[in-house]
Amino acid sequence: MLLKKKISGVQKTAILLITLGSEVASEIMKFLNEDEINKISFEIATINSVTIEERKEILHEFIEMNKAKEFLLEGGFDYAKNILSKALGSDKAIEILDKIKEATDIYRPFTIARKADPTQLLNIIIDEHPQTIALVLCYIQPEKAAQILSSLPDHLQNDVAYRVATIRNTSPYAVKEVERVLEYKLSNFVKPEATVIGGIESLVDMLNRVDRNTERNITSGLENHDKELAEKLRASMFVFEDIVTLGSEDIQKVLRSIDQKELALALKGSSDSVKELIFSNLSKGAAENVREEIEYMGPVKLSDVEKAQQVIVSQIRKLDEQGEILIVRGGDDDIIQ
């Protein structure tokens, strides 16, 4: 058994990356800082041999700890302990949670907000300062944040969106003060932590999940408030019409995973140039079927068209994240073929 060996966390990480393979390992390395990369690279370079049993055990430990972290984020320590105890036994559950505690020494704040019903949470925070609302949205699930952001009045949407995009480091004291109010109102409490939150990425993640009207309102509002920030936001966004910027091979990969009826509905409200581009990347028979579907569809709601377009955009973003296709964004490095 591997546990008979004295092995550090860095060594375990090195063995895990070796086990996952160079392609996956290189993607993971992108999220590490220079010091972490140097330490792990040294261990990888100096490892002489790793048995199959050692690899299996480290991979198994990695999976267990990630599941435990998900439970911690979703419901807190007691919730994670209860779930893990049922699956693995009390002793094993405590062992895993202790390892996570030792590795991080923190738990993610705002479990209270993550567990709350979106409508209930909206009613509680809507009268708070926009900065407070932005802080809460940065910590909760993107889907829930998007629902709350969509439900805010237009003027408040813009203010909160701007603050989400410009938040950087936030102090444990500020988080604790907000949590104290939420604890009073929802009878809960979460341990604070200092972390880097917000930024363009957080706002984009929210806007990717809201309706088009909310998206337009926020982007135009940011344009009036901070043109440079608005440009950065647009460079990070991808809307349905941007499909024309994809290469033919990438478009074909996307289309293979989209239902033809969904595609026809999405194209119902698109420009002729977008339609022709899509048709040119379908087989002759498939293109004809989609054309017929559009023709016989009749009048449709704009909201239904935008929903179908959003399904396709979500698939494009998913494939981009997986490295299956390439979205060229403004400000990116030049692409070398």
Short mmCIF file of C-alpha atoms in Angstrom, two decimals:
data_model
loop_
_atom_site.label_atom_id
_atom_site.label_comp_id
_atom_site.label_asym_id
_atom_site.label_seq_id
_atom_site.Cartn_x
_atom_site.Cartn_y
_atom_site.Cartn_z
CA MET A 1 0.00 0.00 0.00
CA LEU A 2 1.16 3.52 -0.78
CA LEU A 3 0.25 4.73 2.72
CA LYS A 4 3.24 2.82 4.05
CA LYS A 5 5.44 5.35 2.25
CA LYS A 6 6.07 8.87 3.49
CA ILE A 7 4.88 10.99 0.59
CA SER A 8 4.26 14.72 0.39
CA GLY A 9 1.34 16.53 -1.19
CA VAL A 10 3.59 17.83 -3.98
CA GLN A 11 4.78 14.29 -4.73
CA LYS A 12 1.17 13.08 -4.83
CA THR A 13 0.31 15.88 -7.23
CA ALA A 14 3.26 14.95 -9.46
CA ILE A 15 2.19 11.29 -9.55
CA LEU A 16 -1.41 12.31 -10.23
CA LEU A 17 -0.36 14.45 -13.22
CA ILE A 18 1.77 11.60 -14.55
CA THR A 19 -1.23 9.29 -14.21
CA LEU A 20 -3.58 11.71 -16.00
CA GLY A 21 -1.20 12.08 -18.96
CA SER A 22 0.67 15.00 -20.48
CA GLU A 23 -2.29 16.57 -22.31
CA VAL A 24 -4.48 16.80 -19.21
CA ALA A 25 -1.49 17.68 -17.01
CA SER A 26 -0.58 20.63 -19.24
CA GLU A 27 -4.13 21.99 -18.96
CA ILE A 28 -4.03 21.70 -15.16
CA MET A 29 -0.66 23.45 -15.04
CA LYS A 30 -2.27 26.55 -16.56
CA PHE A 31 -4.13 27.11 -13.29
CA LEU A 32 -1.02 26.90 -11.07
CA ASN A 33 1.33 29.68 -10.10
CA GLU A 34 5.01 29.69 -11.03
CA ASP A 35 6.20 28.39 -7.66
CA GLU A 36 3.74 25.48 -7.73
CA ILE A 37 4.72 24.59 -11.28
CA ASN A 38 8.41 24.61 -10.39
CA LYS A 39 7.94 22.34 -7.36
CA ILE A 40 5.70 19.88 -9.18
CA SER A 41 7.89 19.84 -12.29
CA PHE A 42 10.91 19.02 -10.13
CA GLU A 43 9.08 16.07 -8.57
CA ILE A 44 7.92 14.81 -11.96
CA ALA A 45 11.47 15.03 -13.29
CA THR A 46 12.96 13.20 -10.30
CA ILE A 47 10.43 10.37 -9.92
CA ASN A 48 12.12 7.15 -10.97
CA SER A 49 9.19 4.77 -10.97
CA VAL A 50 5.59 4.59 -9.78
CA THR A 51 3.71 1.33 -9.40
CA ILE A 52 0.22 0.80 -10.78
CA GLU A 53 -1.04 0.37 -7.21
CA GLU A 54 0.42 3.72 -6.17
CA ARG A 55 -1.16 5.48 -9.12
CA LYS A 56 -4.55 3.89 -8.41
CA GLU A 57 -4.44 4.83 -4.75
CA ILE A 58 -3.51 8.48 -5.40
CA LEU A 59 -6.15 8.80 -8.11
CA HIS A 60 -8.74 7.29 -5.76
CA GLU A 61 -7.73 9.72 -2.99
CA PHE A 62 -7.99 12.63 -5.44
CA ILE A 63 -11.52 11.60 -6.46
CA GLU A 64 -12.62 11.16 -2.84
CA MET A 65 -11.27 14.56 -1.78
CA ASN A 66 -12.89 16.36 -4.71
CA LYS A 67 -16.25 14.79 -3.92
CA ALA A 68 -15.80 15.85 -0.31
CA LYS A 69 -14.98 19.42 -1.40
CA GLU A 70 -18.18 19.54 -3.46
CA PHE A 71 -20.20 18.47 -0.44
CA LEU A 72 -18.44 21.10 1.70
CA LEU A 73 -19.22 23.86 -0.79
CA GLU A 74 -22.80 22.75 -1.18
CA GLY A 75 -23.80 22.25 2.42
CA GLY A 76 -20.94 22.85 4.83
CA PHE A 77 -18.97 20.56 7.14
CA ASP A 78 -21.87 18.73 8.79
CA TYR A 79 -23.54 18.04 5.45
CA ALA A 80 -20.29 16.70 3.93
CA LYS A 81 -19.59 14.57 6.99
CA ASN A 82 -23.10 13.07 6.91
CA ILE A 83 -22.93 12.20 3.19
CA LEU A 84 -19.41 10.79 3.37
CA SER A 85 -20.16 8.81 6.53
CA LYS A 86 -23.05 7.05 4.81
CA ALA A 87 -20.85 6.20 1.83
CA LEU A 88 -17.49 5.48 3.49
CA GLY A 89 -18.03 5.24 7.22
CA SER A 90 -17.46 7.84 9.93
CA ASP A 91 -13.73 7.28 10.38
CA LYS A 92 -12.97 7.53 6.67
CA ALA A 93 -15.19 10.61 6.33
CA ILE A 94 -13.37 12.44 9.11
CA GLU A 95 -10.01 11.41 7.66
CA ILE A 96 -10.86 12.89 4.25
CA LEU A 97 -12.29 16.10 5.72
CA ASP A 98 -9.24 16.52 7.95
CA LYS A 99 -7.01 16.25 4.87
CA ILE A 100 -9.00 18.96 3.13
CA LYS A 101 -8.91 21.15 6.23
CA GLU A 102 -5.15 20.64 6.51
CA ALA A 103 -4.62 21.48 2.83
CA THR A 104 -6.78 24.61 2.75
CA ASP A 105 -7.38 25.64 6.36
CA ILE A 106 -10.50 27.42 5.11
CA TYR A 107 -14.02 26.72 3.97
CA ARG A 108 -15.72 28.71 1.28
CA PRO A 109 -17.94 31.43 2.71
CA PHE A 110 -21.58 32.12 1.91
CA THR A 111 -22.83 28.56 2.23
CA ILE A 112 -25.88 30.38 3.56
CA ALA A 113 -26.44 32.09 0.22
CA ARG A 114 -25.60 28.99 -1.83
CA LYS A 115 -28.23 26.97 0.01
CA ALA A 116 -30.95 29.64 -0.01
CA ASP A 117 -33.79 29.70 -2.50
CA PRO A 118 -33.01 32.34 -5.20
CA THR A 119 -36.30 34.19 -4.67
CA GLN A 120 -35.83 34.20 -0.92
CA LEU A 121 -32.24 35.39 -1.27
CA LEU A 122 -33.31 38.12 -3.72
CA ASN A 123 -35.92 39.43 -1.29
CA ILE A 124 -33.30 39.57 1.46
CA ILE A 125 -30.52 41.34 -0.46
CA ILE A 126 -32.43 43.56 -2.91
CA ASP A 127 -32.50 46.50 -0.47
CA GLU A 128 -28.82 46.11 0.40
CA HIS A 129 -26.07 48.31 -1.06
CA PRO A 130 -25.17 47.29 -4.68
CA GLN A 131 -21.65 46.40 -3.50
CA THR A 132 -23.12 43.96 -0.97
CA ILE A 133 -25.32 42.38 -3.63
CA ALA A 134 -22.33 42.05 -5.96
CA LEU A 135 -20.28 40.42 -3.20
CA VAL A 136 -22.97 37.80 -2.55
CA LEU A 137 -23.43 37.07 -6.28
CA CYS A 138 -19.71 36.46 -6.69
CA TYR A 139 -19.79 33.67 -4.12
CA ILE A 140 -22.94 31.78 -5.10
CA GLN A 141 -23.59 29.39 -7.98
CA PRO A 142 -23.52 31.15 -11.41
CA GLU A 143 -27.03 29.85 -12.22
CA LYS A 144 -28.45 31.31 -9.02
CA ALA A 145 -26.50 34.55 -9.50
CA ALA A 146 -27.86 34.86 -13.04
CA GLN A 147 -31.44 34.37 -11.83
CA ILE A 148 -31.05 37.06 -9.19
CA LEU A 149 -29.24 39.44 -11.57
CA SER A 150 -32.07 39.04 -14.11
CA SER A 151 -34.67 39.89 -11.46
CA LEU A 152 -33.07 43.16 -10.35
CA PRO A 153 -34.46 46.48 -11.65
CA ASP A 154 -32.63 47.74 -14.77
CA HIS A 155 -30.73 50.53 -13.02
CA LEU A 156 -29.64 48.19 -10.24
CA GLN A 157 -28.61 45.50 -12.75
CA ASN A 158 -26.07 47.83 -14.31
CA ASP A 159 -24.68 49.01 -10.98
CA VAL A 160 -24.35 45.50 -9.57
CA ALA A 161 -22.88 44.13 -12.82
CA TYR A 162 -20.24 46.87 -12.83
CA ARG A 163 -19.31 46.08 -9.24
CA VAL A 164 -19.09 42.33 -9.95
CA ALA A 165 -16.70 43.02 -12.81
CA THR A 166 -14.48 45.35 -10.78
CA ILE A 167 -14.30 43.54 -7.42
CA ARG A 168 -10.85 42.21 -6.66
CA ASN A 169 -9.54 41.19 -3.23
CA THR A 170 -12.10 41.32 -0.47
CA SER A 171 -11.28 41.23 3.22
CA PRO A 172 -12.48 38.56 5.65
CA TYR A 173 -13.98 41.38 7.72
CA ALA A 174 -16.20 42.60 4.86
CA VAL A 175 -17.38 39.06 4.13
CA LYS A 176 -18.03 38.44 7.81
CA GLU A 177 -20.12 41.58 8.14
CA VAL A 178 -22.32 40.57 5.20
CA GLU A 179 -22.59 37.03 6.54
CA ARG A 180 -23.59 38.39 9.93
CA VAL A 181 -26.63 40.08 8.36
CA LEU A 182 -27.53 36.97 6.40
CA GLU A 183 -27.07 34.84 9.51
CA TYR A 184 -29.55 37.03 11.35
CA LYS A 185 -32.09 36.76 8.54
CA LEU A 186 -31.60 33.10 7.64
CA SER A 187 -30.36 31.70 10.97
CA ASN A 188 -27.08 30.38 9.55
CA PHE A 189 -23.40 31.19 9.68
CA VAL A 190 -20.38 30.50 7.45
CA LYS A 191 -16.71 30.92 8.30
CA PRO A 192 -15.16 33.81 6.30
CA GLU A 193 -12.17 33.58 4.01
CA ALA A 194 -9.97 35.94 2.03
CA THR A 195 -9.88 35.21 -1.68
CA VAL A 196 -9.81 36.74 -5.12
CA ILE A 197 -13.32 36.95 -6.55
CA GLY A 198 -15.29 38.84 -9.16
CA GLY A 199 -13.73 40.25 -12.29
CA ILE A 200 -14.72 39.98 -15.93
CA GLU A 201 -14.76 36.18 -15.77
CA SER A 202 -17.37 36.14 -13.01
CA LEU A 203 -19.61 38.58 -14.86
CA VAL A 204 -19.26 36.68 -18.15
CA ASP A 205 -20.17 33.44 -16.37
CA MET A 206 -23.35 35.10 -15.11
CA LEU A 207 -24.24 36.75 -18.42
CA ASN A 208 -23.82 33.43 -20.21
CA ARG A 209 -26.83 32.20 -18.24
CA VAL A 210 -29.21 35.17 -18.36
CA ASP A 211 -31.73 36.04 -21.07
CA ARG A 212 -30.65 38.20 -24.00
CA ASN A 213 -32.59 41.26 -22.80
CA THR A 214 -30.73 41.25 -19.48
CA GLU A 215 -27.45 40.74 -21.31
CA ARG A 216 -28.10 43.67 -23.64
CA ASN A 217 -29.18 45.94 -20.78
CA ILE A 218 -26.05 45.21 -18.77
CA THR A 219 -23.58 45.50 -21.65
CA SER A 220 -25.10 48.79 -22.85
CA GLY A 221 -25.16 50.09 -19.28
CA LEU A 222 -21.50 49.25 -18.82
CA GLU A 223 -20.74 51.00 -22.12
CA ASN A 224 -22.09 54.24 -20.66
CA HIS A 225 -20.33 53.74 -17.35
CA ASP A 226 -16.93 52.41 -18.39
CA LYS A 227 -16.17 51.95 -22.10
CA GLU A 228 -12.88 50.15 -21.50
CA LEU A 229 -14.53 47.64 -19.17
CA ALA A 230 -17.38 47.15 -21.65
CA GLU A 231 -14.89 46.36 -24.41
CA LYS A 232 -13.16 43.79 -22.22
CA LEU A 233 -16.54 42.24 -21.46
CA ARG A 234 -17.52 42.01 -25.12
CA ALA A 235 -14.15 40.48 -25.95
CA SER A 236 -14.88 37.70 -23.46
CA MET A 237 -18.47 37.10 -24.56
CA PHE A 238 -19.67 34.92 -27.41
CA VAL A 239 -23.18 35.37 -28.83
CA PHE A 240 -25.00 33.38 -31.48
CA GLU A 241 -24.12 35.76 -34.31
CA ASP A 242 -20.43 35.24 -33.50
CA ILE A 243 -20.66 31.74 -34.95
CA VAL A 244 -19.47 33.33 -38.21
CA THR A 245 -16.03 33.75 -36.58
CA LEU A 246 -15.56 29.99 -36.17
CA GLY A 247 -13.72 27.86 -38.68
CA SER A 248 -15.64 25.35 -40.79
CA GLU A 249 -14.30 22.33 -38.91
CA ASP A 250 -15.30 23.86 -35.59
CA ILE A 251 -18.78 24.74 -36.85
CA GLN A 252 -19.25 21.16 -38.02
CA LYS A 253 -18.22 19.84 -34.61
CA VAL A 254 -20.83 22.07 -33.01
CA LEU A 255 -23.57 21.11 -35.45
CA ARG A 256 -23.01 17.40 -34.87
CA SER A 257 -24.16 17.83 -31.28
CA ILE A 258 -27.23 20.01 -32.01
CA ASP A 259 -30.74 18.72 -32.69
CA GLN A 260 -32.00 19.81 -36.13
CA LYS A 261 -35.27 21.21 -34.75
CA GLU A 262 -33.35 23.26 -32.20
CA LEU A 263 -31.06 24.48 -34.97
CA ALA A 264 -33.99 25.43 -37.19
CA LEU A 265 -35.61 27.43 -34.38
CA ALA A 266 -32.31 29.23 -33.67
CA LEU A 267 -31.88 30.11 -37.34
CA LYS A 268 -35.46 31.37 -37.62
CA GLY A 269 -34.39 34.75 -36.27
CA SER A 270 -30.85 34.93 -37.63
CA SER A 271 -29.41 36.82 -40.58
CA ASP A 272 -29.10 35.31 -44.06
CA SER A 273 -25.31 35.27 -43.74
CA VAL A 274 -25.50 33.14 -40.60
CA LYS A 275 -28.03 30.80 -42.20
CA GLU A 276 -25.93 30.29 -45.32
CA LEU A 277 -22.82 29.66 -43.26
CA ILE A 278 -24.64 26.99 -41.25
CA PHE A 279 -26.15 25.40 -44.36
CA SER A 280 -22.74 25.29 -46.05
CA ASN A 281 -21.42 23.24 -43.14
CA LEU A 282 -24.26 20.71 -43.20
CA SER A 283 -24.69 17.85 -45.62
CA LYS A 284 -27.00 18.58 -48.54
CA GLY A 285 -29.76 16.46 -47.04
CA ALA A 286 -29.43 17.92 -43.55
CA ALA A 287 -29.40 21.49 -44.89
CA GLU A 288 -32.57 20.80 -46.86
CA ASN A 289 -34.27 19.33 -43.79
CA VAL A 290 -33.43 22.39 -41.70
CA ARG A 291 -34.65 24.75 -44.45
CA GLU A 292 -37.95 22.87 -44.60
CA GLU A 293 -38.23 22.93 -40.81
CA ILE A 294 -37.80 26.71 -40.83
CA GLU A 295 -40.29 27.17 -43.66
CA TYR A 296 -43.04 25.08 -42.07
CA MET A 297 -42.42 26.39 -38.55
CA GLY A 298 -44.59 29.46 -38.93
CA PRO A 299 -44.51 32.40 -36.48
CA VAL A 300 -42.54 31.78 -33.29
CA LYS A 301 -41.84 33.75 -30.13
CA LEU A 302 -38.62 35.75 -30.06
CA SER A 303 -37.94 34.35 -26.58
CA ASP A 304 -38.10 30.79 -27.97
CA VAL A 305 -35.66 31.68 -30.76
CA GLU A 306 -33.23 33.26 -28.30
CA LYS A 307 -33.52 30.25 -26.00
CA ALA A 308 -32.60 27.92 -28.88
CA GLN A 309 -29.70 30.17 -29.84
CA GLN A 310 -28.51 30.13 -26.24
CA VAL A 311 -28.49 26.31 -26.27
CA ILE A 312 -26.15 26.38 -29.27
CA VAL A 313 -23.97 29.10 -27.75
CA SER A 314 -23.68 27.05 -24.55
CA GLN A 315 -22.52 24.07 -26.57
CA ILE A 316 -19.97 26.25 -28.39
CA ARG A 317 -18.61 27.55 -25.09
CA LYS A 318 -18.50 24.01 -23.69
CA LEU A 319 -16.50 22.71 -26.66
CA ASP A 320 -14.19 25.71 -26.39
CA GLU A 321 -13.54 25.00 -22.70
CA GLN A 322 -12.81 21.36 -23.54
CA GLY A 323 -10.34 22.41 -26.22
CA GLU A 324 -12.41 20.78 -28.97
CA ILE A 325 -12.86 24.05 -30.86
CA LEU A 326 -11.25 27.49 -30.73
CA ILE A 327 -13.03 30.75 -30.07
CA VAL A 328 -10.80 33.67 -31.08
CA ARG A 329 -11.52 36.51 -28.65
CA GLY A 330 -10.51 40.14 -28.88
CA GLY A 331 -7.10 40.73 -27.39
CA ASP A 332 -6.01 37.10 -27.73
CA ASP A 333 -2.63 36.22 -29.17
CA ASP A 334 -2.45 35.71 -32.92
CA ILE A 335 -3.26 32.17 -33.99
CA ILE A 336 -0.55 30.17 -35.72
CA GLN A 337 -1.81 27.50 -38.08
#
